[in-house]
XYZ file of N, CA and C in Angstrom:
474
model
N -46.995 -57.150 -103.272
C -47.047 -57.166 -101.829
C -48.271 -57.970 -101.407
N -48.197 -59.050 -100.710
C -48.914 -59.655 -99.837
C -49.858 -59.182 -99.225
N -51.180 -59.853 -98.207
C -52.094 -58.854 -97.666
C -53.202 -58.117 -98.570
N -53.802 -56.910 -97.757
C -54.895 -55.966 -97.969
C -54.513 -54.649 -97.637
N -54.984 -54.046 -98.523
C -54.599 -52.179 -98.240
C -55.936 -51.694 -98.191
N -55.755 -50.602 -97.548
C -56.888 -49.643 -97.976
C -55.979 -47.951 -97.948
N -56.644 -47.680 -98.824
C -56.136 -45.835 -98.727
C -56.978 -44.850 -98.350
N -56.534 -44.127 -97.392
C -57.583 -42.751 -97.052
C -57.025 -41.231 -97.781
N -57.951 -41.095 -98.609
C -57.376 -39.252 -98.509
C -57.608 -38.239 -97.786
N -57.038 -37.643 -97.468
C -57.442 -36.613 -96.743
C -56.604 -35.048 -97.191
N -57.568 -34.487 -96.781
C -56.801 -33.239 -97.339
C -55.946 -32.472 -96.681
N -55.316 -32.756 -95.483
C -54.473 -32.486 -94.237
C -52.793 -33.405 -94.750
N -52.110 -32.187 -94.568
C -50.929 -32.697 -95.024
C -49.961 -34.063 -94.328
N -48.984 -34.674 -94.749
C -48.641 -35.897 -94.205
C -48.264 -35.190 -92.131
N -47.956 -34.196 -92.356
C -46.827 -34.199 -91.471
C -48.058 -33.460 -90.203
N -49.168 -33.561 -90.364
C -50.532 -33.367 -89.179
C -50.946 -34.680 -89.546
N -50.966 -35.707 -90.173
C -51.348 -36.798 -90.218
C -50.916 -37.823 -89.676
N -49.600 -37.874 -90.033
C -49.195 -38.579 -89.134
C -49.261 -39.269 -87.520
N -49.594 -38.378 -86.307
C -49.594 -38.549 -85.443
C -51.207 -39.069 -85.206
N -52.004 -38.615 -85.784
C -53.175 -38.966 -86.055
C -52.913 -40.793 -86.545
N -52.464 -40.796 -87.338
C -52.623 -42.396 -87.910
C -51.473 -43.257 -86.365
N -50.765 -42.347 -86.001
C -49.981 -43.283 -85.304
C -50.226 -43.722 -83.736
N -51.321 -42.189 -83.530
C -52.306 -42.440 -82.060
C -53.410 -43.825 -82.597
N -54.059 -43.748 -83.913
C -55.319 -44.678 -84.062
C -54.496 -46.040 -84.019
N -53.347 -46.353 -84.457
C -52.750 -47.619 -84.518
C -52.956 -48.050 -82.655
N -52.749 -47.064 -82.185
C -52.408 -47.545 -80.603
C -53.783 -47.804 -80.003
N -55.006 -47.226 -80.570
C -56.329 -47.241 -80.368
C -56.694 -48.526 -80.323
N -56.214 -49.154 -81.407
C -56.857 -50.238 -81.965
C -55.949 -51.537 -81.249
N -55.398 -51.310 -80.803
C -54.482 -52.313 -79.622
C -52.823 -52.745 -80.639
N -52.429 -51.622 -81.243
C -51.222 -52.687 -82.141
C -49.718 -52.109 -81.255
N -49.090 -52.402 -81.774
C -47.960 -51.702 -80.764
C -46.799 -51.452 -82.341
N -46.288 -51.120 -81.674
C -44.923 -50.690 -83.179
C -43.717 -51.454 -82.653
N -43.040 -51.937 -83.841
C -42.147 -52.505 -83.766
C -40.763 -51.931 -83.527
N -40.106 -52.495 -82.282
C -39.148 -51.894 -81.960
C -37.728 -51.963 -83.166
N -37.730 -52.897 -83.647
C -36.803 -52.978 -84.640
C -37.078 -51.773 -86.091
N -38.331 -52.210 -86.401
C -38.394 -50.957 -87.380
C -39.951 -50.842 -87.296
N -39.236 -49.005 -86.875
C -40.611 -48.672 -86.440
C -42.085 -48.252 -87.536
N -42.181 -48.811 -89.050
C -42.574 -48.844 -89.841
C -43.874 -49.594 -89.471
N -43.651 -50.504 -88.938
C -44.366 -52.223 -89.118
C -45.359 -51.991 -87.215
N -46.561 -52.680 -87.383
C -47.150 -52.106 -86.414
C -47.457 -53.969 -86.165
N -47.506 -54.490 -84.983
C -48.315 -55.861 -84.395
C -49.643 -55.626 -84.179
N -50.289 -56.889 -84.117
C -51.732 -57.011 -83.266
C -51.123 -57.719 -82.189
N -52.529 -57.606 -81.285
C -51.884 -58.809 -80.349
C -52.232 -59.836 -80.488
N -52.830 -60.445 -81.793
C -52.605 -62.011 -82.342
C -51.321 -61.733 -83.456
N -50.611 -60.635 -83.290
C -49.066 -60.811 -84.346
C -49.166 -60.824 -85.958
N -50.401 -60.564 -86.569
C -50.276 -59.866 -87.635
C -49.519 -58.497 -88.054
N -48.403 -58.414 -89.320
C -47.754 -57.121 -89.175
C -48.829 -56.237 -89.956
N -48.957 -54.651 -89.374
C -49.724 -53.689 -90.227
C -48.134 -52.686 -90.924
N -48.585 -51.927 -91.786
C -47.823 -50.893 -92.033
C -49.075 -49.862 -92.271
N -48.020 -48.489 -92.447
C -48.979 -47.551 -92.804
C -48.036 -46.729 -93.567
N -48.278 -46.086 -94.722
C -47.423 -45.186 -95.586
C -48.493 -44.020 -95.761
N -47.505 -42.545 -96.388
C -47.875 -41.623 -96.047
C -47.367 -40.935 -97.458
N -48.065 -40.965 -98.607
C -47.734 -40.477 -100.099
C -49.066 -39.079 -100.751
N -48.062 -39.181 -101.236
C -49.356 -37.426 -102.430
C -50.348 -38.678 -102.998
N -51.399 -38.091 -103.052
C -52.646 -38.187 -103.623
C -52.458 -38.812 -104.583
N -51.950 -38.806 -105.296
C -51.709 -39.230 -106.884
C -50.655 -40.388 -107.326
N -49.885 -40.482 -105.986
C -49.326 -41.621 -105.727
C -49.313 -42.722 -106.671
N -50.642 -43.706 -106.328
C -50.659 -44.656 -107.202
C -53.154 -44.698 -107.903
N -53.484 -43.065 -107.243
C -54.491 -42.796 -108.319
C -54.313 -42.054 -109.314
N -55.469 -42.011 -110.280
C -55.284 -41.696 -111.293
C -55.799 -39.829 -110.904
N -55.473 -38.908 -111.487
C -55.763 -37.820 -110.824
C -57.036 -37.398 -110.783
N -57.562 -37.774 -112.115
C -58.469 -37.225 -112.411
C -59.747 -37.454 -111.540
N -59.413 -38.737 -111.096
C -60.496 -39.745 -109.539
C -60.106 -38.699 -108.821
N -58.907 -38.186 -108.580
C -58.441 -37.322 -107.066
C -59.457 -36.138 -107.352
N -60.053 -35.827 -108.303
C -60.308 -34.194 -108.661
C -61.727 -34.889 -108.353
N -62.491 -35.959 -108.454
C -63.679 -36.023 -108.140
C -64.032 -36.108 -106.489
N -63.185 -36.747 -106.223
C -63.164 -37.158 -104.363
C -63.042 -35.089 -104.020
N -61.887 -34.446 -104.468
C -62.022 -33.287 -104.054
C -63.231 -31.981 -104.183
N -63.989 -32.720 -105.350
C -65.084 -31.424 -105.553
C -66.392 -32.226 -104.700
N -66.289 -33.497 -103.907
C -67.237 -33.918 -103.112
C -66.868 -33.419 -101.876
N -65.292 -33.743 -101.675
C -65.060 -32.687 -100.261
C -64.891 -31.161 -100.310
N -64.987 -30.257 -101.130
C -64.947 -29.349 -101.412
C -63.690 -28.846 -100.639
N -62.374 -29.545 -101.011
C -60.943 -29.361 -100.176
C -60.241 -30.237 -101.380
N -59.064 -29.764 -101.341
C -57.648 -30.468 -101.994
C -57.309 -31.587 -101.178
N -57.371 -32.531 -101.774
C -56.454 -34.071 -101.181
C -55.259 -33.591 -100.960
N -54.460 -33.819 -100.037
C -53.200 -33.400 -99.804
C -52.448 -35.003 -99.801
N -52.962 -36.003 -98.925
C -52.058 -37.012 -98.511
C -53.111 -38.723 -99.013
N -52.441 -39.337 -99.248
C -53.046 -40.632 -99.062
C -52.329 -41.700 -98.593
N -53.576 -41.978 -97.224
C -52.776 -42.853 -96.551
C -52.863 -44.233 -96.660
N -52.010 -44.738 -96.984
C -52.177 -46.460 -96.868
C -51.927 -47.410 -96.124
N -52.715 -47.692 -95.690
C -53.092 -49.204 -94.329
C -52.687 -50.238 -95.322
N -51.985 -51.075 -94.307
C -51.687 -52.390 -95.172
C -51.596 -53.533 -93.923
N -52.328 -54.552 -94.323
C -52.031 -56.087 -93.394
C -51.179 -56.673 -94.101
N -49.941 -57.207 -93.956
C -48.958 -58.420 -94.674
C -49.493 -59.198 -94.845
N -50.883 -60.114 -94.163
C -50.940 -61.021 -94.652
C -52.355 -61.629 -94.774
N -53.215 -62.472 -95.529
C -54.658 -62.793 -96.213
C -55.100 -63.323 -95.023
N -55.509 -62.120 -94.126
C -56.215 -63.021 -92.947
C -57.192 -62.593 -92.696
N -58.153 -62.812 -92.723
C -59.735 -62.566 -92.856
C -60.130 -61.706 -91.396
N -59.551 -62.441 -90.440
C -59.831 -61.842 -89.329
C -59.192 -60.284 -88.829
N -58.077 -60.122 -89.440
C -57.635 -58.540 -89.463
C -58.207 -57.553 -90.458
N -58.935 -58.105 -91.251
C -60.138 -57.118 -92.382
C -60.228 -56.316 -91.446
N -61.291 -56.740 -90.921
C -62.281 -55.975 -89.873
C -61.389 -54.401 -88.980
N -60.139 -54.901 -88.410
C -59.341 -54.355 -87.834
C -59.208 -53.216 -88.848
N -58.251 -53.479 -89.954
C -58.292 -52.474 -90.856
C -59.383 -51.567 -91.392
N -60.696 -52.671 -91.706
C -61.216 -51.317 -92.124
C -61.677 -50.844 -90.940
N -61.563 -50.895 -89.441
C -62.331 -49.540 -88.415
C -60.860 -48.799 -88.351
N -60.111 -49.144 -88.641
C -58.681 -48.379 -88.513
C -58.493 -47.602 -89.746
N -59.192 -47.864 -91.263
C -59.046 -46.563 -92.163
C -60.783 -45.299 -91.562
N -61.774 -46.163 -91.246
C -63.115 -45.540 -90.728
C -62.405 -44.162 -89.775
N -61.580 -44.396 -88.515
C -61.446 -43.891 -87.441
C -60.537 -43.067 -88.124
N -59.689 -42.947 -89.123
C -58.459 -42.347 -89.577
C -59.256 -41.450 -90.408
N -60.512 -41.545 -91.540
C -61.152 -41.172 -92.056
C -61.688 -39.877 -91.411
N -62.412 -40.112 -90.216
C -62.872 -39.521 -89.246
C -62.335 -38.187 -89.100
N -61.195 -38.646 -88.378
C -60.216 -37.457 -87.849
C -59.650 -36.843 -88.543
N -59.455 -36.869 -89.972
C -58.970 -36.585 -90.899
C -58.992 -35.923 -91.884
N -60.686 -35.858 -91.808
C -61.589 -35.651 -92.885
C -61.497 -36.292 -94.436
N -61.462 -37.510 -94.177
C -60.768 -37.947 -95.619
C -62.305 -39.062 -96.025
N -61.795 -39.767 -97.278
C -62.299 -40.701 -97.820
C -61.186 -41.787 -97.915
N -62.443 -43.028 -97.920
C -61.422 -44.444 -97.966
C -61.984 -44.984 -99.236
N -60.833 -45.397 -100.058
C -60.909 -46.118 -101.237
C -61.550 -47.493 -100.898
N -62.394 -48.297 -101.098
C -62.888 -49.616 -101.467
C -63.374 -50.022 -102.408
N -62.784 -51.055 -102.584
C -63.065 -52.412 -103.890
C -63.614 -53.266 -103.277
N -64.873 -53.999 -104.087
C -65.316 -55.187 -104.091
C -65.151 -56.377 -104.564
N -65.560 -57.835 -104.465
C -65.191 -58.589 -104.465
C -65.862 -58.659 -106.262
N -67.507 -57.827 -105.726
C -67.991 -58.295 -107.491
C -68.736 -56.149 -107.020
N -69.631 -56.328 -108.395
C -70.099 -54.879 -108.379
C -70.911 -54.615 -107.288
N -70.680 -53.475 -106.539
C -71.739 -53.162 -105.114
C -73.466 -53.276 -105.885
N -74.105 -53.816 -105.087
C -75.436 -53.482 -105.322
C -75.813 -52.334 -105.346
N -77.297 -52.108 -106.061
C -78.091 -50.779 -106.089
C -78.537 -50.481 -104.027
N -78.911 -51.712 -103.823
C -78.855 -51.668 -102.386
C -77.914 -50.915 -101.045
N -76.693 -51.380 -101.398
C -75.684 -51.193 -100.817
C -75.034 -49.737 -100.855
N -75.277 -49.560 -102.031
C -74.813 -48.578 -102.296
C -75.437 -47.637 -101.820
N -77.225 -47.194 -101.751
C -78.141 -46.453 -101.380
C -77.758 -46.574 -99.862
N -77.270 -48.083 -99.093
C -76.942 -47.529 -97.732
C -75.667 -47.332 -97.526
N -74.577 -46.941 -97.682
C -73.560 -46.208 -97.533
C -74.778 -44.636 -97.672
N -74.837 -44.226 -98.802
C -75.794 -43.154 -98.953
C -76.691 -42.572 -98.202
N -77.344 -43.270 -97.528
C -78.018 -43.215 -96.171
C -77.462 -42.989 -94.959
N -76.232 -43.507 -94.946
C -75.533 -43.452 -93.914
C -74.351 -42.580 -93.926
N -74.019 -41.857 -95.270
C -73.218 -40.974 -95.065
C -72.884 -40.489 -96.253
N -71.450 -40.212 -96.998
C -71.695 -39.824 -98.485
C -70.834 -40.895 -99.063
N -71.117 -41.219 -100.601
C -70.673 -42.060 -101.137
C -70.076 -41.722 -102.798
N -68.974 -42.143 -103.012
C -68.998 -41.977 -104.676
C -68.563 -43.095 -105.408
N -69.245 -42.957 -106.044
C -69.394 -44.115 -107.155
C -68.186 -44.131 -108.297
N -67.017 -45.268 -108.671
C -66.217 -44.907 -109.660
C -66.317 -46.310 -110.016
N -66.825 -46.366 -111.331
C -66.411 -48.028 -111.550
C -67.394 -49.156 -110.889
N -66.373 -50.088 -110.404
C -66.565 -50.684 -109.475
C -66.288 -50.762 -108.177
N -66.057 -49.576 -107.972
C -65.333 -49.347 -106.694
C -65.790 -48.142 -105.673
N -65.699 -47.337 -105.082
C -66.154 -45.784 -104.467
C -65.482 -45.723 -103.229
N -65.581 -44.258 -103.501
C -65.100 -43.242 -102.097
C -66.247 -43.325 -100.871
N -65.519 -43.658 -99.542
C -66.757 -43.490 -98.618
C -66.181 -42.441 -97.928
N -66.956 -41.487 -97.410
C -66.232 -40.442 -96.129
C -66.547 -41.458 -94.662
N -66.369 -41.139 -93.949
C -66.098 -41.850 -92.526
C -67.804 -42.537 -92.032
N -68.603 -41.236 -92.309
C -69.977 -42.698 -91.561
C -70.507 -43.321 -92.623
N -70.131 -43.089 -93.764
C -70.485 -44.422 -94.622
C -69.387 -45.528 -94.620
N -67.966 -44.946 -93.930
C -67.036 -46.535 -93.624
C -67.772 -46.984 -92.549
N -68.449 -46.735 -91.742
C -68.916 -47.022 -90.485
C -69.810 -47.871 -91.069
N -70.645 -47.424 -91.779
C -71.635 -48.138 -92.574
C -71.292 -49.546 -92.618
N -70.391 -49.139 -93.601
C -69.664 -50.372 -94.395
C -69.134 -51.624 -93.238
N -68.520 -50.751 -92.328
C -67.523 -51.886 -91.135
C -68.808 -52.675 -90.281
N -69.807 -51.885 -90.348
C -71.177 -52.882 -89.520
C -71.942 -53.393 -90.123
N -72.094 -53.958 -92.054
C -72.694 -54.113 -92.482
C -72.333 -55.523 -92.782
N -73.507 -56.512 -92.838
C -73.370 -57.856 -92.552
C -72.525 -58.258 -94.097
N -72.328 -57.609 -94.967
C -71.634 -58.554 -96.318
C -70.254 -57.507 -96.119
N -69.601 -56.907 -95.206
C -68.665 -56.300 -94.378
C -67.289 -57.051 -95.637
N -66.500 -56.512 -96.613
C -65.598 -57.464 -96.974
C -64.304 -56.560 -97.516
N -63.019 -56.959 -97.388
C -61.919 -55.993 -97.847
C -61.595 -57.015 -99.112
N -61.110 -56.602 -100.206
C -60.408 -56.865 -101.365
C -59.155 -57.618 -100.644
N -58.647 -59.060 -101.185
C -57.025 -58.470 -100.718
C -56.088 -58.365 -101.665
């Protein structure tokens, strides 16, 4: 699949989540597609989707069991944001749209980097909210996505 994802977990089941992810889509100015209501616009016409799967979906569990003893709650759902297509300028969109989903949600957002986060970077997510470290990659809870979405090397995987 084409595009950039990001996934949020949260420990709130799909079916309270939902309306939550489908009010923040409208937040963020997208509208849903009347043909199938899956597929969300901007109003520069990039398509978003959003899917709504178990935790374990497509992580490995044993990551799920670490994200859960930091939230001290069971992952119930993970949600996935997706842009169709490599456009630099809808990053941004997405990640305040997994941040704000994060939020309300109480979840964490999966991010990957382009190369390994700095010792830097990492200490400010940390500063700014909680962070976990897997790899090359980590869990942010919501004000360390905030972190992340205002921070000048700001970048989504695609």
């Amino acid at each position: 699949m084409a595009g950039t994802a990001l996934s949020v977990f949260t420990p709130y089941l799909s079916e309270r989540v939902e309306p939550i992810v489908v009010a923040e889509f409208g937040v963020v100015g997208m509208t849903r597609n009347a043909d199938d209501p899956r597929f969300w616009h901007s109003a520069d016409g990039p398509p978003y989707r959003y899917s709504l799967d178990r935790p374990d979906h497509e992580t490995d569990p044993s990551e799920i069991e670490i994200v859960e003893q930091a939230a001290g709650r069971t992952m119930h759902c993970d949600i996935g944001l997706h842009i169709f297509v490599s456009d630099l300028t809808g990053r941004p969109v997405l990640g305040s749209l997994a941040q704000r989903i994060a939020e309300k949600t109480e979840g964490w957002v999966f991010v990957e980097f382009e190369s390994p986060p700095s010792a830097s970077l990492l200490e400010h997510f940390e500063r700014n909210g909680r962070c976990i470290r897997v790899e090359d990659y980590v869990y942010l809870d919501a004000p360390a996505m905030a972190a992340w979405c205002a921070h000048p090397a700001f970048h989504l995987v695609k």
